[in-house]
XYZ file of C-alpha atoms in Angstrom:
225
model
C -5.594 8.321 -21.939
C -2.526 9.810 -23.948
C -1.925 8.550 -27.519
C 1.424 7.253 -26.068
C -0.470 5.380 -23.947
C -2.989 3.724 -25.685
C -0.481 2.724 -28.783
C 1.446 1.443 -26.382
C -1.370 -0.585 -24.554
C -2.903 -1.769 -28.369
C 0.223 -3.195 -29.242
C 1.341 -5.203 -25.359
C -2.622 -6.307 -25.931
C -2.836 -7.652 -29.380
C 1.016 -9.651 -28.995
C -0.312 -11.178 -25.732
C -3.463 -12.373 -27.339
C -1.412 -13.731 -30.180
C 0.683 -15.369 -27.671
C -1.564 -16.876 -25.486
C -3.971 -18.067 -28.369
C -1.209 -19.267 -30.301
C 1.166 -20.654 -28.128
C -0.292 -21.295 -24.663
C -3.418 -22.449 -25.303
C -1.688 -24.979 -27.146
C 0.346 -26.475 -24.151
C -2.281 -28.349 -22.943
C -1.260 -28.251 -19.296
C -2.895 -29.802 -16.591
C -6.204 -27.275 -15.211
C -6.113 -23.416 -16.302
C -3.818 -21.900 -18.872
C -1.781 -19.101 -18.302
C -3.121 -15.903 -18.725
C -0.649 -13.745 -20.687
C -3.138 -11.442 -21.232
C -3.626 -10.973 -18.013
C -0.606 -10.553 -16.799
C -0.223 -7.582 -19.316
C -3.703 -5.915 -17.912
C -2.048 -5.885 -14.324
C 1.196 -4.814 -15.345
C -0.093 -1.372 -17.394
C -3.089 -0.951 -14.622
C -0.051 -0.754 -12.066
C 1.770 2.219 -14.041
C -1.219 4.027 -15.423
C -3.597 3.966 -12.244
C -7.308 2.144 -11.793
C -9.245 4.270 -14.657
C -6.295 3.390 -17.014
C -6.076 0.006 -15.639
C -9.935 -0.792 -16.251
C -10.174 1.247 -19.479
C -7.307 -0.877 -20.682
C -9.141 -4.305 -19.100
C -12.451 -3.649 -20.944
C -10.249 -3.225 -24.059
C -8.068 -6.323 -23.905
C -10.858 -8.193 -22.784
C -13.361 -7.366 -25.434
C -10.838 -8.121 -27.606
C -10.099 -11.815 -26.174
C -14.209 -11.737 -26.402
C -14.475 -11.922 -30.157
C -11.103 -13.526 -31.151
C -11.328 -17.089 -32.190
C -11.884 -19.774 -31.214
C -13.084 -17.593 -28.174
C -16.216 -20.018 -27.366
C -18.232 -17.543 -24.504
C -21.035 -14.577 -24.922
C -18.961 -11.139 -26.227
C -18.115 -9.077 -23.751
C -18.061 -12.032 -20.565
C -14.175 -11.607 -20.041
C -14.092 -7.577 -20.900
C -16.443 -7.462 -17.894
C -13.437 -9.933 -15.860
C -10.347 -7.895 -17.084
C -12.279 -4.261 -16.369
C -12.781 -4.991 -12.827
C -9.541 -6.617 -12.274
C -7.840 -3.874 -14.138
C -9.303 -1.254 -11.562
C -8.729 -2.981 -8.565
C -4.919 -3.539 -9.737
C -4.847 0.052 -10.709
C -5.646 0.668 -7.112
C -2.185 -1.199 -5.802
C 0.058 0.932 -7.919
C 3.006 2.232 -5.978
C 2.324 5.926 -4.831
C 5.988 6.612 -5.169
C 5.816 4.958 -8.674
C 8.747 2.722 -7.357
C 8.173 -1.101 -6.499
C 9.920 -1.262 -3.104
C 10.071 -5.676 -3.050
C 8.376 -8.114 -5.375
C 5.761 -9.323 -2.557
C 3.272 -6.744 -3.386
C 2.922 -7.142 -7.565
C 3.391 -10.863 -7.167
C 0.571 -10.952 -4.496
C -1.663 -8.669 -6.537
C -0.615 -11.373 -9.699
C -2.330 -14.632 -7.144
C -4.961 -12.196 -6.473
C -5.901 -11.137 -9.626
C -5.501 -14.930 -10.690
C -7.931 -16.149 -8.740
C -10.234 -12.846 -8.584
C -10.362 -13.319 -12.557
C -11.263 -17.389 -12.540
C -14.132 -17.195 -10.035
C -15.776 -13.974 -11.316
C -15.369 -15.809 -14.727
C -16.865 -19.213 -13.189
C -19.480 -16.716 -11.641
C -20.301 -14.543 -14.733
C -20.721 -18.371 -16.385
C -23.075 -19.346 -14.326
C -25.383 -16.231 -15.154
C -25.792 -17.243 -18.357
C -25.864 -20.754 -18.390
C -22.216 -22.213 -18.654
C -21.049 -24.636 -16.321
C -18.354 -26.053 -17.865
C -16.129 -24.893 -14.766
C -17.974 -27.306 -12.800
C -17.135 -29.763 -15.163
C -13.599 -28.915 -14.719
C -13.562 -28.548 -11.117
C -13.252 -25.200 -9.770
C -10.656 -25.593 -6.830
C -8.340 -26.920 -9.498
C -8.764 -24.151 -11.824
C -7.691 -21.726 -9.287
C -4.849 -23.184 -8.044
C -2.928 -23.816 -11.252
C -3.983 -20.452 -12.279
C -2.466 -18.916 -9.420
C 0.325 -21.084 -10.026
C 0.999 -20.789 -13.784
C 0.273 -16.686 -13.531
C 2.825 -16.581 -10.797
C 5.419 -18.301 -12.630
C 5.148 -16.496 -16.133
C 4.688 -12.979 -13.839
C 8.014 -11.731 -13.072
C 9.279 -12.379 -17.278
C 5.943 -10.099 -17.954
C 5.056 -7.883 -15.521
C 8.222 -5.833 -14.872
C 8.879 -5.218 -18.740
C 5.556 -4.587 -19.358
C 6.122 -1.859 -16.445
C 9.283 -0.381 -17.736
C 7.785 0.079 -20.883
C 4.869 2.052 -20.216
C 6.787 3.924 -17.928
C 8.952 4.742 -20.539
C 6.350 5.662 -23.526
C 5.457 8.235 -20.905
C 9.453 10.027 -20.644
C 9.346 9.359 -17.229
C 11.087 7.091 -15.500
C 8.395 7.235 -12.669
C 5.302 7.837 -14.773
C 4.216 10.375 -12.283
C 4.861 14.177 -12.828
C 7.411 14.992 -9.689
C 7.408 11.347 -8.434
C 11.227 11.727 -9.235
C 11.806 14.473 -6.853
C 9.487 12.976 -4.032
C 12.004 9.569 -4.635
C 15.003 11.885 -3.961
C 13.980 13.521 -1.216
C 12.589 10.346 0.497
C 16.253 9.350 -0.465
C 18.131 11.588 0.832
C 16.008 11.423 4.203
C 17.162 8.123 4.506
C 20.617 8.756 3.707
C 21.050 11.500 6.142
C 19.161 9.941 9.145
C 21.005 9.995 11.852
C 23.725 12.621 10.906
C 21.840 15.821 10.586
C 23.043 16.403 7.182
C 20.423 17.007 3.952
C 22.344 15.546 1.247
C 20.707 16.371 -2.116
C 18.203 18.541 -0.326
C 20.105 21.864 -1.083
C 21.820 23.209 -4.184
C 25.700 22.844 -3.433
C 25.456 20.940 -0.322
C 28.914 19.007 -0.267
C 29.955 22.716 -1.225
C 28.346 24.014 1.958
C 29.475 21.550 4.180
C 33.149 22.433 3.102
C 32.619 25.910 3.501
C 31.712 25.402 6.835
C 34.473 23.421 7.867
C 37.113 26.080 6.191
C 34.988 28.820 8.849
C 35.234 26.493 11.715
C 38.445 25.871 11.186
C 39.228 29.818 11.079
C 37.897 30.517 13.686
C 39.898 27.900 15.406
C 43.051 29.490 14.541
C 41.771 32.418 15.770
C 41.121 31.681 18.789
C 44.384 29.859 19.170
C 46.324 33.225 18.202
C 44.660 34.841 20.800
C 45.611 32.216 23.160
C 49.438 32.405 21.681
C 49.153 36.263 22.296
């Protein structure tokens, strides 16, 4: 990863941890708690790709691993955020543009749920059952529900911003010129003209009408004659 990037990544990591240990995990709401740190994991795996996005999911989640009061074996949710950081990385927009909100906000219930079972199921291979304690079915829904409600105040900054540690808008070398010409195709369907696709296009498109309407008057002072 560039430097850029993983400053960048260190510092969305460590204020979400100090958020969510600090502030949410104090709320004491009904079921799971919202995963800030989560939510920052998917939002940098969908700008920097599914090796960034699982590099940067081992990271945060080691990290969550041996901050207190974390109470599970080091390295339980590093395993969690790594595969759900790859699989996220995998649903990043080709064009590097998000088209509608359906796709990151499913990938957010996905990755809500994906992360509570594999954590339930990671438990249970070393001897915690407290989800079952809990109850599992409840866990996922208001996980889902509490991830999908804090996700559109995370995920799109979180997006902007790594896009923009990277001086690109696009965070893809030529994604802008692949935008513009997709664009443009859409702008000119239908009329035959490629607007933006040529240097000096409104410029040819007037030149053309001046020689069409030459050769108009030429014809009509032949006629005359």
């Amino acid at each position: 990863m560039r430097v850029n990037r993983i400053l960048l990544s260190t510092a969305l990591v460590v204020v979400a941890l100090v958020v969510q240990v600090s502030v949410l995990a104090r709320l004491h709401l009904p079921g799971a708690v919202p995963d800030l740190l989560l939510l920052t994991v998917l939002g940098l795996a969908m700008v920097y790709g599914h090796v960034g996005g699982a590099l940067v999911g081992f990271a945060a989640g080691l990290l969550a691993d041996l901050a207190p009061p974390a109470d599970h074996a080091a390295g339980r949710y590093a395993l969690v955020l790594c595969v759900i950081g790859y699989f996220a990385g995998l649903a990043r927009p080709e064009s590097g543009r998000l088209k509608s909100a359906t796709g990151p906000m499913a990938v957010v219930v996905g990755a809500a749920v994906a992360s509570t079972l594999l954590y339930a199921g990671v438990g249970a291979l070393v001897g915690d059952t407290a989800a079952r304690h809990v109850g599992l079915p409840g866990l996922l829904f208001s996980a889902a529900l509490y991830d999908l409600l804090l996700a559109p105040f995370v995920v799109p900054g979180i997006m902007w911003l790594a896009r923009r540690s990277d001086n690109d808008p696009l965070a893809e070398t030529g994604s802008a010129a692949k935008a513009g010409d997709i664009s443009s195709g859409w702008l000119s369907s239908g009329t035959g003209l490629r607007i933006g696709g040529q240097r000096g296009g409104f410029g040819a498109l007037k030149a053309k009408a001046r020689t069409r309407s030459t050769r108009v008057g030429r014809i009509k002072g032949v006629k005359r004659l």
